[in-house]
Coordinates of C-alpha atoms and ligand atoms in Angstrom, one line a residue:
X3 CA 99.8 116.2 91.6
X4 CA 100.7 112.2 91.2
X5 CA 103.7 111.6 89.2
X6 CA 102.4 110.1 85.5
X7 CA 104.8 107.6 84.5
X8 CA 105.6 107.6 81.0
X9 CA 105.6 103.4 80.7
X10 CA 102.4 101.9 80.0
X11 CA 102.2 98.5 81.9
X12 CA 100.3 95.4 81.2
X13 CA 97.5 95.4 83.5
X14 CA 98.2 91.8 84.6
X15 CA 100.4 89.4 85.3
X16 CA 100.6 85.7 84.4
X17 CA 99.0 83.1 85.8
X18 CA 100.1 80.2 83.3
X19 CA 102.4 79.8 80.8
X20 CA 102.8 78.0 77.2
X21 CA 106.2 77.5 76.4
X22 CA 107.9 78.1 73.3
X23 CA 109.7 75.9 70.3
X24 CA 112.8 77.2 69.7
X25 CA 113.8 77.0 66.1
X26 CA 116.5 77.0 63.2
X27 CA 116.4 79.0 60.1
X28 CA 117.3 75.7 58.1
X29 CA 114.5 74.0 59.9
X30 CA 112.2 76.1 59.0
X31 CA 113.2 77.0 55.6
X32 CA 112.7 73.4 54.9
X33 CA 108.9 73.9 57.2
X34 CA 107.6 76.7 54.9
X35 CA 109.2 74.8 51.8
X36 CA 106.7 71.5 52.4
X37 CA 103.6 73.8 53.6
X38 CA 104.3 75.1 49.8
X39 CA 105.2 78.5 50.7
X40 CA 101.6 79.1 52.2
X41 CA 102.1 80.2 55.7
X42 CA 98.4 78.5 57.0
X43 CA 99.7 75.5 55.9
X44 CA 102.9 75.9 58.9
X45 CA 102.4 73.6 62.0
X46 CA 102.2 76.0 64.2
X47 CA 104.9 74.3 66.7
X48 CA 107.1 75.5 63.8
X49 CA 106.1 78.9 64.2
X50 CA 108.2 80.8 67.2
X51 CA 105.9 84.0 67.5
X52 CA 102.2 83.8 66.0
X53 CA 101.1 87.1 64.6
X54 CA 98.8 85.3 61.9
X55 CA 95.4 86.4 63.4
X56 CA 94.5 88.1 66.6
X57 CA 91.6 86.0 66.2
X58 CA 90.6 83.1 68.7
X59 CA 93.8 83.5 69.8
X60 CA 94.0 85.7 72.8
X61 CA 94.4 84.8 76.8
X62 CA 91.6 84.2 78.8
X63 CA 91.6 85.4 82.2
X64 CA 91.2 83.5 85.4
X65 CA 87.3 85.2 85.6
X66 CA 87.1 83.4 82.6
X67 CA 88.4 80.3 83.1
X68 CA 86.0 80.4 86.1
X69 CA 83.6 81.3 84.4
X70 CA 83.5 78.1 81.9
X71 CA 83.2 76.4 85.2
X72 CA 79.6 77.8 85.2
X73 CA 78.7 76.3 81.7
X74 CA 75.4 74.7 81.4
X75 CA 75.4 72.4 78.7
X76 CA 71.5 72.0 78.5
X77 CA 70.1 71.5 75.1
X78 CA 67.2 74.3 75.0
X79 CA 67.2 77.3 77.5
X80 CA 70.8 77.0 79.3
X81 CA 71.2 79.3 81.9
X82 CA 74.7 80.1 80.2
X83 CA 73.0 81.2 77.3
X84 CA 70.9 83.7 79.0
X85 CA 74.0 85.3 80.7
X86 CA 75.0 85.9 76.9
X87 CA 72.2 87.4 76.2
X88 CA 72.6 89.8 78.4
X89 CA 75.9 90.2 78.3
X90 CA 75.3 90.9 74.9
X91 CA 72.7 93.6 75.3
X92 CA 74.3 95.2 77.8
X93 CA 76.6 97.0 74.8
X94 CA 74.0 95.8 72.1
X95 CA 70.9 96.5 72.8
X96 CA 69.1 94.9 69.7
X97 CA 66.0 93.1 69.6
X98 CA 67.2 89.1 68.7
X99 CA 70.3 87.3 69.2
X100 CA 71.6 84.4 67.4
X101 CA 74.8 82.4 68.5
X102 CA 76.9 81.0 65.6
X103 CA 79.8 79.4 66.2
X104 CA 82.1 82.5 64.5
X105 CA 81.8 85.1 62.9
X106 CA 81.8 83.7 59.4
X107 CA 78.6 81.6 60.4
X108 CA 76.6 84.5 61.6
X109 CA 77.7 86.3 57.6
X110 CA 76.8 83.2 55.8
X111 CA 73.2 83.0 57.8
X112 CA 72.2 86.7 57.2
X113 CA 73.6 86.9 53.0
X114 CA 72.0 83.8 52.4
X115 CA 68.9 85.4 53.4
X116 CA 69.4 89.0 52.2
X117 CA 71.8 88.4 49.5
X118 CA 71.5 86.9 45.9
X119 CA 72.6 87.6 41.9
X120 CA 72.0 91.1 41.1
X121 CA 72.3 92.8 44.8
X122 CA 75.1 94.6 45.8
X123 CA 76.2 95.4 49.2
X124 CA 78.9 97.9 50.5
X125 CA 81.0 97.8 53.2
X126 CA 83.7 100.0 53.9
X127 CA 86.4 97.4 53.2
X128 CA 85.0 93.5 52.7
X129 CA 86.9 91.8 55.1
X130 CA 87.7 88.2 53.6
X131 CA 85.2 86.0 54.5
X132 CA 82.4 88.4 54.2
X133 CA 83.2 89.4 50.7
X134 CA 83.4 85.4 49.9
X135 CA 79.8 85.1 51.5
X136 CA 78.6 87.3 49.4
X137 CA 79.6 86.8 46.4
X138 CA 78.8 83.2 46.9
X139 CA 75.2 84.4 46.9
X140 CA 75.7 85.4 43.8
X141 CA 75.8 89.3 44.9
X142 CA 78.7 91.9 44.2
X143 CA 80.5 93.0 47.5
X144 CA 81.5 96.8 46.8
X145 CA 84.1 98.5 49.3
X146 CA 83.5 102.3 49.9
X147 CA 86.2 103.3 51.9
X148 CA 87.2 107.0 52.0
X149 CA 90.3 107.6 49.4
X150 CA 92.3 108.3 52.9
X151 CA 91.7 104.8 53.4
X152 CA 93.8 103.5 50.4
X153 CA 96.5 105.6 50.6
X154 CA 98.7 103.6 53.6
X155 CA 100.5 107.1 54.0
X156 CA 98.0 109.5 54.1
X157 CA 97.1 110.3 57.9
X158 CA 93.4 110.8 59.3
X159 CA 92.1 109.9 62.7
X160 CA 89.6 107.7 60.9
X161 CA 91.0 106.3 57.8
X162 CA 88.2 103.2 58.1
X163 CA 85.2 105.3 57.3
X164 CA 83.0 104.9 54.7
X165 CA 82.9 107.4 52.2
X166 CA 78.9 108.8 52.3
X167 CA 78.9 110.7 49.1
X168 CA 79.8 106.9 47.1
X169 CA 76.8 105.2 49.2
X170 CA 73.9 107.6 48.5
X171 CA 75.5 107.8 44.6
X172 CA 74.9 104.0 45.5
X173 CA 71.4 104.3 46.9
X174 CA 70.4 106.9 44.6
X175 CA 71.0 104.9 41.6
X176 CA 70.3 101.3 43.0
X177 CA 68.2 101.2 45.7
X178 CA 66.1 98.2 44.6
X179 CA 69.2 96.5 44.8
X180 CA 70.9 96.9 48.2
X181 CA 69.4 94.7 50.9
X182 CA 72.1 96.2 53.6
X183 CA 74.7 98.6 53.8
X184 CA 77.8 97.4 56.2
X185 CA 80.4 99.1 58.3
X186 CA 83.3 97.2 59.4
X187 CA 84.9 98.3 62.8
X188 CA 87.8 98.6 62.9
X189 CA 88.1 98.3 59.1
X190 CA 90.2 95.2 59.3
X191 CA 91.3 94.6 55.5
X192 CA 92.1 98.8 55.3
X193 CA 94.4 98.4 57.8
X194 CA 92.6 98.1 61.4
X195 CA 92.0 101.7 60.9
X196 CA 88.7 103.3 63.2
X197 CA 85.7 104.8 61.4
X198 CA 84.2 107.4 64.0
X199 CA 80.7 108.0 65.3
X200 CA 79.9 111.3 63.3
X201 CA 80.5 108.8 60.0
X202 CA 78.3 105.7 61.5
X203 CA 75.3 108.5 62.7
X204 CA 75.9 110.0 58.8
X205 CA 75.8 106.6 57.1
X206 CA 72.6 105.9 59.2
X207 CA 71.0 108.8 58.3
X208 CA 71.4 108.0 54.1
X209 CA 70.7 104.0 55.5
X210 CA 67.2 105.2 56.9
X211 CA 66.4 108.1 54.3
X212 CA 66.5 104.9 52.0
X213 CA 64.4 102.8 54.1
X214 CA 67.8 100.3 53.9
X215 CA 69.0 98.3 56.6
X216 CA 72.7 99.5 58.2
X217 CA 75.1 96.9 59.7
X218 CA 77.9 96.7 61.7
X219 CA 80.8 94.5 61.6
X220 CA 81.5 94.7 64.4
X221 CA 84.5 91.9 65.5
X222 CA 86.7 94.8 67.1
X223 CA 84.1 97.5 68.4
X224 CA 85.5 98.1 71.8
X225 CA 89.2 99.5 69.7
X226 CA 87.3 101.1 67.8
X227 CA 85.6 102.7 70.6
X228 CA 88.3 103.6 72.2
X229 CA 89.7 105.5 69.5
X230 CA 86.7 107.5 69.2
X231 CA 86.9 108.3 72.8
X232 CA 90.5 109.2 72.2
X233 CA 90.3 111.0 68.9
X234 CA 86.8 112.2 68.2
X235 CA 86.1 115.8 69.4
X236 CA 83.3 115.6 72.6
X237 CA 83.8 111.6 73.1
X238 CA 86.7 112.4 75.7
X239 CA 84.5 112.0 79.1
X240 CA 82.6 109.2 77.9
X241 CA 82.6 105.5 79.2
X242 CA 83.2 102.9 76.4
X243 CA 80.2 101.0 77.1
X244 CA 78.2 103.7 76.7
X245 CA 80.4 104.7 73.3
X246 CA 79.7 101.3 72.1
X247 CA 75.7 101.0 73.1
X248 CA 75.8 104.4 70.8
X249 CA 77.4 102.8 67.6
X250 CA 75.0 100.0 68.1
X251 CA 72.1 102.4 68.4
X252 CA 72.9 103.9 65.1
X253 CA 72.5 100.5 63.4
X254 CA 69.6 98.0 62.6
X255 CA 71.5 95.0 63.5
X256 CA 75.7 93.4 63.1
X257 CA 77.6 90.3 62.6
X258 CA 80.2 89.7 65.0
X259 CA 83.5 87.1 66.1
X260 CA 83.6 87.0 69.3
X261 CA 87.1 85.7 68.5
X262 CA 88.1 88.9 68.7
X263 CA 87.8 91.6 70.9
X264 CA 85.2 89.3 73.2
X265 CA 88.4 87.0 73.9
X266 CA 86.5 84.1 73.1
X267 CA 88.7 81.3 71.7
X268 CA 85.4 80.6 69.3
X269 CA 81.9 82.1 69.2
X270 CA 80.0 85.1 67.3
X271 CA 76.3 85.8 66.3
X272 CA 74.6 88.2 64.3
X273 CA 72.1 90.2 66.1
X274 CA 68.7 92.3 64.2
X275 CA 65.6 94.6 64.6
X276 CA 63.9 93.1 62.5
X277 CA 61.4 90.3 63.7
X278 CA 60.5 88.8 59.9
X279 CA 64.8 88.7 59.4
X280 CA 65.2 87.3 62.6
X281 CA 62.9 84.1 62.2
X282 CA 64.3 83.7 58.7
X283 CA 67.9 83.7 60.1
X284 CA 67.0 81.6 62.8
X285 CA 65.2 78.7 60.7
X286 CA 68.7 78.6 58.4
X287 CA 70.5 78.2 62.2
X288 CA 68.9 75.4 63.3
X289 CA 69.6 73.9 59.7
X290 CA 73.3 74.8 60.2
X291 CA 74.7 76.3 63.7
X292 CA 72.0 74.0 66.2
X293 CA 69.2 75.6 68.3
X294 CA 68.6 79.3 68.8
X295 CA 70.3 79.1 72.6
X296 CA 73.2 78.0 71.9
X297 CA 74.1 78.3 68.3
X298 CA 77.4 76.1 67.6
X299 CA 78.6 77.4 71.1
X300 CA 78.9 74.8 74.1
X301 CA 77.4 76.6 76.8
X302 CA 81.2 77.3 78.5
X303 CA 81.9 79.2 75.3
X304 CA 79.4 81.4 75.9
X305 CA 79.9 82.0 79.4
X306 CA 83.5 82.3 78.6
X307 CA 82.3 85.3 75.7
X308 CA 79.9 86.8 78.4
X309 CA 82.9 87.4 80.7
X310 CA 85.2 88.5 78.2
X311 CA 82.7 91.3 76.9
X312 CA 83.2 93.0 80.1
X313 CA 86.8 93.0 80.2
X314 CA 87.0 94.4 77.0
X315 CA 85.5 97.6 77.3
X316 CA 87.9 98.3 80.3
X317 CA 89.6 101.3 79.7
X318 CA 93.1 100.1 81.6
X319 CA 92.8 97.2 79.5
X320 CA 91.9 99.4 76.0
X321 CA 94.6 102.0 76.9
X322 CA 97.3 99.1 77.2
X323 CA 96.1 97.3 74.2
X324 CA 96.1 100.4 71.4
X325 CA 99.3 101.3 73.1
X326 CA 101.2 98.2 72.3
X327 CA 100.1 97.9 69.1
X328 CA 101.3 101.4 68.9
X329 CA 104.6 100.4 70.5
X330 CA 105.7 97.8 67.3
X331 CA 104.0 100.3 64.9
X332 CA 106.2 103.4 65.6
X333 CA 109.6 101.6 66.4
X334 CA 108.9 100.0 62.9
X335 CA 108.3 103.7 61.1
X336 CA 111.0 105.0 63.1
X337 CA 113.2 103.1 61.5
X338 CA 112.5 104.0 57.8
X339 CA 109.8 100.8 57.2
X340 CA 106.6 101.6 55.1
X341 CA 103.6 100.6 57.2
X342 CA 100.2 101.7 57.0
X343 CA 99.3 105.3 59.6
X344 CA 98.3 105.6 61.5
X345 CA 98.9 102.5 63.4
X346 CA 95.6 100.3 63.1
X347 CA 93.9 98.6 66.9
X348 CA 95.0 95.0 66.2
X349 CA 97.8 94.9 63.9
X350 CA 100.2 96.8 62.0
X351 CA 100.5 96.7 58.6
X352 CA 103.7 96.8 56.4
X353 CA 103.1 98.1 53.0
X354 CA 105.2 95.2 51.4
X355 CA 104.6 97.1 47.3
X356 CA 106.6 99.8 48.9
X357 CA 109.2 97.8 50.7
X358 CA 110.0 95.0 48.1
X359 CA 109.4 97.7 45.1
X360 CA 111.8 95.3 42.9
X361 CA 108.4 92.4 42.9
X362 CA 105.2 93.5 40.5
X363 CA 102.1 92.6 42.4
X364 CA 101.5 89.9 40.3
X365 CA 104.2 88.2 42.1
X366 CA 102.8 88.7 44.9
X367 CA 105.3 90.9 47.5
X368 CA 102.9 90.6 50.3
X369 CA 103.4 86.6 50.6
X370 CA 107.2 86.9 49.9
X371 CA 108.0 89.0 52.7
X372 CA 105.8 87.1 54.9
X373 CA 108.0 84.1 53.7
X374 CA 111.4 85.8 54.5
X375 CA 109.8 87.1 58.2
X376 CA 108.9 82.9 58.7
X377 CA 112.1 81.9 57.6
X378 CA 114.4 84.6 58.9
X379 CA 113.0 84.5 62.2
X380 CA 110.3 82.4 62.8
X381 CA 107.6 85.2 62.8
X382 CA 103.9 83.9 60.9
X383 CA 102.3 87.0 59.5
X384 CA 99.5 86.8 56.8
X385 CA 99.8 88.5 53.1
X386 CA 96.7 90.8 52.7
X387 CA 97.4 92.0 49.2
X388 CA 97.0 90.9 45.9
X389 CA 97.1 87.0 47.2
X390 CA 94.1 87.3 49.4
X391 CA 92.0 89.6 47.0
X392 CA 93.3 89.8 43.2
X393 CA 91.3 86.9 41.9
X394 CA 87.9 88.2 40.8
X395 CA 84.8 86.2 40.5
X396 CA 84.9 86.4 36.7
X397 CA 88.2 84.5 37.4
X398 CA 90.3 87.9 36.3
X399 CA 93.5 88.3 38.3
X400 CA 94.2 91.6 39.1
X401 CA 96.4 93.5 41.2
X402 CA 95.0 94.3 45.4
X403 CA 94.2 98.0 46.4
X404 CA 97.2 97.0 48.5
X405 CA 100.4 94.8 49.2
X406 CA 99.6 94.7 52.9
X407 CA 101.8 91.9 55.6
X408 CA 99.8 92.0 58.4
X409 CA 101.6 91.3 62.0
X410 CA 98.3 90.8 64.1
X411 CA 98.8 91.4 67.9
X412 CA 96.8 88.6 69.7
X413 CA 95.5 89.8 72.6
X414 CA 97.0 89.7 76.2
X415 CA 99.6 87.2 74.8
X416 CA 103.0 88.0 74.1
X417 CA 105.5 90.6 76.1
X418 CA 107.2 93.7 75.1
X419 CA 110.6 91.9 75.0
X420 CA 108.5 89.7 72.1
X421 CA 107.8 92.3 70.4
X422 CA 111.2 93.9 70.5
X423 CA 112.1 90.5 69.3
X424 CA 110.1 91.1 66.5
X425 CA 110.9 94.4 65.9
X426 CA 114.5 93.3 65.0
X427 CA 113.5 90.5 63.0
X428 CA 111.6 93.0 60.4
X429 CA 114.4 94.9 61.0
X430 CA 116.6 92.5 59.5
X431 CA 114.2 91.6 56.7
X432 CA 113.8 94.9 55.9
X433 CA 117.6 95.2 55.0
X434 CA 117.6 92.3 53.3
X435 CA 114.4 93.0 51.2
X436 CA 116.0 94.0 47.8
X437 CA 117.2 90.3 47.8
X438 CA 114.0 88.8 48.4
X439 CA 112.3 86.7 45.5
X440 CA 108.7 87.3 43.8
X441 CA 106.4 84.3 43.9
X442 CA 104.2 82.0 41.4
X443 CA 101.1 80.3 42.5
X444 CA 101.2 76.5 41.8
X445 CA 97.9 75.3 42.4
X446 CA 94.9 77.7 43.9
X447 CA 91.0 76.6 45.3
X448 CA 88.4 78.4 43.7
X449 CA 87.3 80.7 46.3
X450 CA 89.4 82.3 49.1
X451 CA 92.3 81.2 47.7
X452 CA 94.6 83.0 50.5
X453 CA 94.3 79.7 53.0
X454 CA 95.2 77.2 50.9
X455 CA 96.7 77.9 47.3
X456 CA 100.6 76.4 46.8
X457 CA 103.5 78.7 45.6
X458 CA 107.3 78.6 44.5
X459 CA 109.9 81.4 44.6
X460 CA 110.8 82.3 41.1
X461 CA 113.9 82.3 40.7
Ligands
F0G2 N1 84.8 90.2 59.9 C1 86.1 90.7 60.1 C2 86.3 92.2 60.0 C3 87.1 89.8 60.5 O1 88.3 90.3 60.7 C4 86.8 88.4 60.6 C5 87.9 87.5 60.9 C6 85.5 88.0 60.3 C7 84.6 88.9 59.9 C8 85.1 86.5 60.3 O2 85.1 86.1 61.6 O3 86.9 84.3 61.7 O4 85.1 84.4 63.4 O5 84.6 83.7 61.1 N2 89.1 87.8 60.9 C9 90.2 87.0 61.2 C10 91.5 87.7 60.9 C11 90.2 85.6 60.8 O6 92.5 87.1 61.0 O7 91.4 88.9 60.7 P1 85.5 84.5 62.0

């Protein structure tokens, strides 16, 4: 028998390098102080390690760097976009394709169609951008995760699936008035948590009993794949690809960023069965994103996606990925810090209402400790709590599910000696957090006020 070595390696090594802005804590106290306490408004030069979004943000590799080199920038028909397509297929095998230029684009095409005042539409857990889309149609967004999947202590294998006795209540008593049902994988806002094939073949069941389309999205479908393959009894043996062409199978159609898990620095689309939703979609694209073959996507963007799909359903690359994300989670827990377990695909998650129990959720201890992280040691994390999701749309402000900080891993980027880095930096915060201040919010926008509403400590 081979030896099996314990440490899990990077499978690569780098090819080119970014450097790194060294900074003070008075310099960026003064940073987060003129960006008015909202971490998106940072320069990011300011910011020493980036754990904001893992989206748009990852590596390329050198295939697909190479691959740009192949872009065909052709109006109508672009080779480039074809190899897309098929790329595409090749783990999603629905009937039409439509390139938009992220994932938001591709939300904002289909609810504008679908949606409307009086529809609701459920999700496991709304990620941002999606519930916004909705309810600027004028439709409720309605999260129906399973109760594991609010409790950021309670273990199970697949805390992101939807609970199936709340949708066919929903589509018993409503039918007329749900024009999809969505899954999020991973379940992004609940914690990067998996949802497992069993619950997306049961949700498609009660989807096509009532006749109602079933979506995925699908932004991180090869980790969630590969958690099924690790956790779900029978799905051992299988290839991810073929795990993934199964989820898709199960659906009528998903919205996706390929500024995830495709490693596209930009690019999505939203992909359907259904020929009549399809044209309709694809008339509002041409109005918004450009033609149906490219989509808001310069033909080396979609080579650049096409390429990437491939190397994301490797499983060196998937094994590596979950275990480094791992690797921050359990030193963090390990060391007496609430986050959210099992550790999520993309991120972990400190529950910040646990850690800075001294700050009511009204004064928002999500964004505070994100603050102290920034300023203590130049670590950007994003508040997904009561900040990102307490204002209702009958202007109501109430307090999140959750107090989440978010440290999202961006893909193939940083090292294990930066995450050890930041490892002792939430260390540090976390010893400090008693002393940490609640916040007030000076001035907010009127719909996803996360990205660019103004605070102050109170003091
Ligand atoms: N759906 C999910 C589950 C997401 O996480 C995101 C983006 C989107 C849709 C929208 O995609 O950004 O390409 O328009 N999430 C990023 C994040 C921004 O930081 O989690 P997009």
């Amino acid at each position: 028998m081979p030896v099996q070595f314990k440490t899990i390696i990077e499978p690569f090594r780098i090819h080119s390098v970014e450097p790194l802005r060294m900074t003070t804590s008075a310099l960026r106290q003064e940073a987060i102080r003129q960006a008015g306490y909202n971490l998106f408004s940072l320069h990011a030069e300011d910011v020493l390690i980036d754990l904001l979004t893992d989206s748009g943000t990852g590596a390329m590799s050198r295939d697909q760097w190479a691959a740009i080199q192949h872009g065909d920038e052709s109006y109508a028909g672009s080779p480039s976009w074809f190899r897309f397509e098929a790329a595409v297929k090749e783990l999603f095998p629905f009937q039409h394709i439509i390139p938009t230029h992220q994932g938001r684009a591709a939300e904002k095409i289909l609810f504008s169609v679908v949606g409307g005042p009086g529809k609701v539409i459920p999700n496991n857990t709304h990620f941002d951008t999606t519930r916004a889309n909705v309810e600027f149609t004028g439709a409720e967004a309605l999260d129906l995760v399973i109760p594991e999947g609010k409790d950021p202590q309670a273990i199970h294998p697949f805390k992101g699936n939807l609970d199936l006795d709340a949708l066919e209540a929903l589509l018993f008593e409503r039918i007329d008035d749900v024009p999809a049902v969505f899954i999020t994988v991973t379940n992004n806002s609940g914690g990067g948590q998996p949802v497992s094939l069993a619950n997306i073949r049961g949700a498609s069941g009660i989807c096509h009993r009532y006749k109602v389309p079933l979506f995925l999205d699908a932004c991180r479908f090869a980790e969630n794949a590969w958690f099924i393959h690790e956790r779900e009894a029978g799905q051992g043996d299988r290839e991810i690809p073929d795990i993934v062409r199964e989820m898709a199978s199960l659906t009528d159609g998903m919205t996706m960023s390929a500024k995830k898990d495709p490693f596209g620095n930009i690019g999505g689309w939203l992909a359907v069965n259904d020929n009549s939703l399809a044209e309709s979609c694809r008339n509002l694209l041409i109005l918004t994103e450009g033609f149906p073959t490219y989509g808001g996507l310069a033909g080396r963007d979609l080579e650049a996606i096409a390429q990437g799909l491939r190397e994301a359903v490797h499983p060196d690359y998937l094994r590596y990925r979950i275990r480094s994300t791992a690797y921050l989670g359990d030193a963090l827990d390990q060391a007496g810090v609430p986050v959210v377990k099992p550790i999520g695909g993309h991120a972990v998650y400190i529950d910040a209402r646990a850690l800075l129990a001294h700050i009511p959720p009204l004064e928002y201890p999500g964004q505070s400790l994100a603050v102290a992280l920034y300023e203590i040691g130049g670590i950007r994390s994003v508040e997904i709590g009561t900040v990102m999701f307490g204002r209702k749309p009958d202007g109501s402000e109430v307090p999140a599910e959750m107090d989440l900080v978010r440290l999202a891993v961006p893909r193939r980027t940083y090292t294990q000696s930066h995450v050890d880095y930041v490892i002792e930096v939430v260390l540090e915060v976390a010893r400090e957090a008693a002393t940490l201040p609640g916040y007030r919010m000076v001035s907010e926008p009127p719909a996803l006020r996360h990205f660019t509403a103004t605070f102050e400590p109170i003091t």
